[in-house]
Coordinates of C-alpha atoms in Angstrom, one line a residue:
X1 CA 0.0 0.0 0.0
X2 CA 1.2 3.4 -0.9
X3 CA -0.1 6.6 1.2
X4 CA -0.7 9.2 -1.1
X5 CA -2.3 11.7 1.0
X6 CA -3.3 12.6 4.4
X7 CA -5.3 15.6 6.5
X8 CA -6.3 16.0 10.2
X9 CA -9.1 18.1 11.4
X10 CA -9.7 18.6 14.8
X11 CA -13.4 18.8 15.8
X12 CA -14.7 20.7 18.9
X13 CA -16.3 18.4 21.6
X14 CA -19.9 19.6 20.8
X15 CA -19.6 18.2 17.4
X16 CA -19.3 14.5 18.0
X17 CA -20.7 13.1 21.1
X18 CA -20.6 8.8 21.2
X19 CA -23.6 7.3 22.5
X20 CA -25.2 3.5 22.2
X21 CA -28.0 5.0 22.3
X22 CA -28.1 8.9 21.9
X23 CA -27.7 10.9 18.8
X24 CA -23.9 11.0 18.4
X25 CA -24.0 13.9 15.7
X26 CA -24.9 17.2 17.6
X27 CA -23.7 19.7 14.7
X28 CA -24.8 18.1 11.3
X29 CA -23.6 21.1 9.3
X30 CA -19.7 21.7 11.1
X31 CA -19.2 18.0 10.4
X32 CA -20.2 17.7 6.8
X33 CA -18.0 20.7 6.3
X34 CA -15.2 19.1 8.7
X35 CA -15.8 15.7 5.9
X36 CA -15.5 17.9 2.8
X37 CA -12.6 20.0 4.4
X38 CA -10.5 16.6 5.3
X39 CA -11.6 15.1 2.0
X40 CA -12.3 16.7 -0.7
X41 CA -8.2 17.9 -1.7
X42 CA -7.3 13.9 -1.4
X43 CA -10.1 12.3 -2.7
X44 CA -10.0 12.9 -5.9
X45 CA -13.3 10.9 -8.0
X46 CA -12.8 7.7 -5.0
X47 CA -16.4 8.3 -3.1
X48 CA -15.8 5.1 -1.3
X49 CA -15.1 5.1 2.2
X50 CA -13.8 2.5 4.7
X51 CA -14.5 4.2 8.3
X52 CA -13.4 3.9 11.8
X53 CA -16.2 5.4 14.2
X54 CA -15.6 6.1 17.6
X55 CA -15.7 3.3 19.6
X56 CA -18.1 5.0 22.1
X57 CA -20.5 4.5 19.1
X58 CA -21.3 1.4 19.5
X59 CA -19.8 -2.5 21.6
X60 CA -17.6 -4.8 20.8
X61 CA -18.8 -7.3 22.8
X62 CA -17.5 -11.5 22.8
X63 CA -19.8 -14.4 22.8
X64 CA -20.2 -17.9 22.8
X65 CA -23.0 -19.9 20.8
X66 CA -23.4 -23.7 21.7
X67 CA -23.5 -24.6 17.8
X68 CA -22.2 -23.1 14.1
X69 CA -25.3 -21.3 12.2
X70 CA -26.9 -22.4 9.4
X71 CA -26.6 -18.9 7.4
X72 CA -25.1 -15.4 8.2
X73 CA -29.0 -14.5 8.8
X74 CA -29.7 -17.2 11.1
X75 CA -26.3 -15.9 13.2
X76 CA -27.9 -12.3 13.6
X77 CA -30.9 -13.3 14.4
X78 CA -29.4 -15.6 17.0
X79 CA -27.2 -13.0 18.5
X80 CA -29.9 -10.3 18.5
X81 CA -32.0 -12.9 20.5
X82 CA -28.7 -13.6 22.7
X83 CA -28.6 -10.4 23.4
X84 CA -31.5 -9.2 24.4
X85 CA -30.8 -9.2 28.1
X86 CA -27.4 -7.9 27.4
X87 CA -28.3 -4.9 25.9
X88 CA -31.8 -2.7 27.1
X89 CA -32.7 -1.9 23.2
X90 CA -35.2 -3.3 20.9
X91 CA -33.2 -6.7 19.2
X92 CA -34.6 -5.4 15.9
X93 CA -32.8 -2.4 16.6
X94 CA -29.5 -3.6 16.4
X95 CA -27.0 -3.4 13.7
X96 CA -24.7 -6.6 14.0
X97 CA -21.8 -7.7 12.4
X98 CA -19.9 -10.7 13.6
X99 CA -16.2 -12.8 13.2
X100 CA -15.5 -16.5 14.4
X101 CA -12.6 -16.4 16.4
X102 CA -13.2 -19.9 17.7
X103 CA -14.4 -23.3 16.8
X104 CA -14.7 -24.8 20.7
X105 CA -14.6 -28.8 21.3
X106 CA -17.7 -29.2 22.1
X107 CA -19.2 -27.9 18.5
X108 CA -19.9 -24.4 19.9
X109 CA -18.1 -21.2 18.7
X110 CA -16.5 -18.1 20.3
X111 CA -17.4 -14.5 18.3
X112 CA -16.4 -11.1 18.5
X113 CA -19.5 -9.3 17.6
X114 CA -19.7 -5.4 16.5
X115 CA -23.1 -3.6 17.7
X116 CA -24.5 0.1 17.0
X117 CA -28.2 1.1 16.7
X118 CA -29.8 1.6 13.5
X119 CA -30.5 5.2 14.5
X120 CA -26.8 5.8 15.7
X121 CA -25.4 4.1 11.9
X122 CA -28.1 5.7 9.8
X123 CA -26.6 8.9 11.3
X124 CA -23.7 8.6 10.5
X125 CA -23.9 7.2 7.2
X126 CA -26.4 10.1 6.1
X127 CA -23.7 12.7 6.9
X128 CA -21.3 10.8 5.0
X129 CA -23.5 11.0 1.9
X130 CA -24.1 14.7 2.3
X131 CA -20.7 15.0 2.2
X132 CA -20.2 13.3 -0.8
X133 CA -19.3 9.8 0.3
X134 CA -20.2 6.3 0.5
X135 CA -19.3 4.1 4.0
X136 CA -18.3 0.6 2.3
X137 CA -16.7 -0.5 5.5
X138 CA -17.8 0.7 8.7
X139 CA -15.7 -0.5 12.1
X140 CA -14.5 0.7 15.0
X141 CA -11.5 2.5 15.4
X142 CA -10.2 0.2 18.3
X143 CA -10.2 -2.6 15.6
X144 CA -8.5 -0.7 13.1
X145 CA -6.2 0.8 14.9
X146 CA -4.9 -2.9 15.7
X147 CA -5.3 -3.9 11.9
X148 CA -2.8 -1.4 10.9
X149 CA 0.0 -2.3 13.3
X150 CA -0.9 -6.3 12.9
X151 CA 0.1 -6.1 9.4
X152 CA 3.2 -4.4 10.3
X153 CA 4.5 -5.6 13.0
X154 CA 5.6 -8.8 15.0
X155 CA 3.2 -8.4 18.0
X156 CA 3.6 -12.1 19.1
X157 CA 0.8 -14.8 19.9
X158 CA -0.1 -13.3 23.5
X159 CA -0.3 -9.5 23.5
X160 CA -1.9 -6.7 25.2
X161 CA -2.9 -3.9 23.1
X162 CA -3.3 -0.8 24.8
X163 CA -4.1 2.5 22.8
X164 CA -4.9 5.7 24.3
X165 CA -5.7 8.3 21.5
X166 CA -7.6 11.7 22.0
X167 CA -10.1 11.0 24.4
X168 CA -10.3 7.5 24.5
X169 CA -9.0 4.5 26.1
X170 CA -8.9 1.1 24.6
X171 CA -7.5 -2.5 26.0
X172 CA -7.6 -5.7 23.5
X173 CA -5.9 -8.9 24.6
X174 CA -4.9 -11.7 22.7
X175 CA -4.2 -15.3 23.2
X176 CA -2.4 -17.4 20.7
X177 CA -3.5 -14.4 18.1
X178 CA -7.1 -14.8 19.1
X179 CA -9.4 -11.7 20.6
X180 CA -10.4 -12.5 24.5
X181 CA -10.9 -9.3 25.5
X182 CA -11.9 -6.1 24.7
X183 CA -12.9 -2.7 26.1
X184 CA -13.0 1.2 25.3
X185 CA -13.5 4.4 27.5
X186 CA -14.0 8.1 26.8
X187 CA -11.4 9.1 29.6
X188 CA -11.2 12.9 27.9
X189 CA -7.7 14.1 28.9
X190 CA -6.9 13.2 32.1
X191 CA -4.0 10.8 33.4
X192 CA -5.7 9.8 36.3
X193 CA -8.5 8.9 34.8
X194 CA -6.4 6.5 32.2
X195 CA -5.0 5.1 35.7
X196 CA -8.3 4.2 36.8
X197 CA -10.1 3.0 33.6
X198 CA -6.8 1.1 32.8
X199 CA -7.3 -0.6 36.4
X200 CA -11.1 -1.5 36.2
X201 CA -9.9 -3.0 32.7
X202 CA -7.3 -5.3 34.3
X203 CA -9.2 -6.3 36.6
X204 CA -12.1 -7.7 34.2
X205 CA -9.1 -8.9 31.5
X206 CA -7.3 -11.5 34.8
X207 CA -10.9 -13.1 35.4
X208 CA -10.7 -13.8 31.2
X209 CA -7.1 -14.1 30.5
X210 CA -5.4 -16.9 31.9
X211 CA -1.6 -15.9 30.3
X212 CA -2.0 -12.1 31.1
X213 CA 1.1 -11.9 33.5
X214 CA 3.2 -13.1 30.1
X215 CA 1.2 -11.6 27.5
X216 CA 3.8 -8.9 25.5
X217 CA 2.6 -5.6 26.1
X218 CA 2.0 -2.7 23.6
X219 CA 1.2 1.1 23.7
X220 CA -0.2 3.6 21.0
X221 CA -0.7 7.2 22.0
X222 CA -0.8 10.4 20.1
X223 CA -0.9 12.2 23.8
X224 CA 2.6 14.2 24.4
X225 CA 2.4 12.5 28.2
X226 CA 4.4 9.4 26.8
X227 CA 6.2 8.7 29.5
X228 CA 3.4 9.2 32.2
X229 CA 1.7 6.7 30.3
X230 CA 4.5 4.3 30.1
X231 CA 5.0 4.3 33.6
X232 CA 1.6 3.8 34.8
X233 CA 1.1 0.6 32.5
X234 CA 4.8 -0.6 34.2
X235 CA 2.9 0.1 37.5
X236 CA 0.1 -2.0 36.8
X237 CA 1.1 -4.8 34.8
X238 CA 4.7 -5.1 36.1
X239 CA 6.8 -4.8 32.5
X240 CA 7.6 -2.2 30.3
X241 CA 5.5 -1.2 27.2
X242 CA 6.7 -0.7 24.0
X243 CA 5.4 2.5 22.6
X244 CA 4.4 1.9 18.9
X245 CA 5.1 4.1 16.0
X246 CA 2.8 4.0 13.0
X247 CA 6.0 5.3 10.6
X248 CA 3.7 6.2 8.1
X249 CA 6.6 8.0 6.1
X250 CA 7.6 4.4 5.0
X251 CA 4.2 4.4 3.1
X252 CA 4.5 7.6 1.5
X253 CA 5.6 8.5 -2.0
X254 CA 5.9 12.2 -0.9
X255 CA 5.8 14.6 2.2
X256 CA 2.1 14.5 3.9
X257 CA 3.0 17.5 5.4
X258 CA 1.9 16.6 8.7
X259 CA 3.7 16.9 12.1
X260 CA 5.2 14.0 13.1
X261 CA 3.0 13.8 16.6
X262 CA 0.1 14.0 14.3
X263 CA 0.2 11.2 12.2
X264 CA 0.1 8.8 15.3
X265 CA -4.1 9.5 14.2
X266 CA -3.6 8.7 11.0
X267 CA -3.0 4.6 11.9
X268 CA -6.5 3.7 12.3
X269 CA -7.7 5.7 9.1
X270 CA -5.0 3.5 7.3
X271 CA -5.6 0.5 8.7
X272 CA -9.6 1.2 8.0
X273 CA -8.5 1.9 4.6
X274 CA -6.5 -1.0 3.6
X275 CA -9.9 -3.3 4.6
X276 CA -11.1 -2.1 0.7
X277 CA -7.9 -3.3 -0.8

């Protein structure tokens, strides 16, 4: 993959607001502008989009299902059913999306299963068309964010991916390669709230993660507070972190003319984008 082009825009707080349920698009007008601003001088005539939405958005959530589904339909309307007491929204409100990440002994499998509302996804994909634009591929940015340094990098079999990116915290860990737990916070910025969300997560990820203590552990920020973060991951986990660098110049035919610091955000867009390739 070659990078040709990329743009940040920051948006203002009252712009974007993630929600499972709520409207997350407070300011339909700033945001379609904020679209065409970003896109419009790299798009050229491509009005495909692959798209990493907030994590906030929507869940990631992982279950287990006694026995393999006949169809792709069948499976959703399984899981809407399975989740039902999970979730307090109407089943047939749920858009679901869902990857086998286990076949189990006994016949049963283990998913990793993507959930938003209808109301929250037809949001955002009508702002997308104003804009100009078509969302092909629609994850979260968690996911992607991982997809981009998967490809790249060596991140071993047992690995614990933490990434703490404007105002959000995310934890995924992996066992022998395979998703076991996940979990995303808006933690705005504030380092002690990073050290608390980062300890409620642990706690949850022992009870589900058997080979935590020698799992290989991983850090994206774009937050200037490296270090800080560095430190309070060696704190609770006992090892250092390696902090990641996305190196996006190596995928460039040209100068992006972006600051360094910033193109730490441009990971998950890449790894979002390479999902149409």
């Amino acid at each position: 993959m070659t990078l040709v082009g990329g743009r940040v825009v920051s948006l203002p707080e009252e712009v974007v607001l993630p929600s499972l349920r709520s409207p997350n698009i407070l300011d339909r007008p700033r945001l379609v502008a904020a679209l065409r601003d970003v896109l419009h001088p790299i798009a050229g005539r491509e009005e495909r989009l692959s798209v990493a939405l907030p994590d906030g958005a929507g869940r990631v959530l992982l279950l287990d299902v006694e026995m393999p589904f006949k169809s792709k339909s069948e499976g959703l309307q399984v899981l809407r059913w399975q989740l039902r007491n999970t979730l307090p929204i109407d089943p047939e409100e749920l858009c679901l999306d869902y990857q086998i990440i286990e076949h189990k002994e006994d016949g049963g499998l283990r998913l990793a299963v993507a959930v938003m509302t209808r109301t929250v996804l037809h949001q955002y994909e009508e702002v997308l068309e104003e804009a100009g634009y078509h969302g092909v591929v629609i994850d979260f940015h968690s996911l992607q964010l991982y997809n981009y340094y998967r490809a790249r990098l060596d991140l071993g079999a047992d690995t614990v991916f933490v990434s703490v990116e404007d105002g959000a915290l995310g934890m995924q860990c992996f066992e022998d390669h395979r998703l076991i737990f996940h979990r995303s916070r808006e933690i705005g910025h504030d380092l002690d709230m990073v050290y608390r969300e980062l300890t409620r997560s642990l706690v949850a990820a022992r009870e589900l993660c058997p080979g935590l203590r020698r799992a290989q552990l991983f850090l994206h920020t774009d937050w200037p507070e490296q270090e800080a973060l560095r430190e309070a991951l060696r704190l609770l986990l006992e090892r250092e972190a390696t902090l990641l660098e996305p190196n996006l110049q190596r995928l460039t035919v040209g100068d992006i003319d972006i600051p360094n610091w910033r193109t730490r955000g441009l990971a998950a867009a890449v790894g979002a984008a390479e999902r149409l390739m």
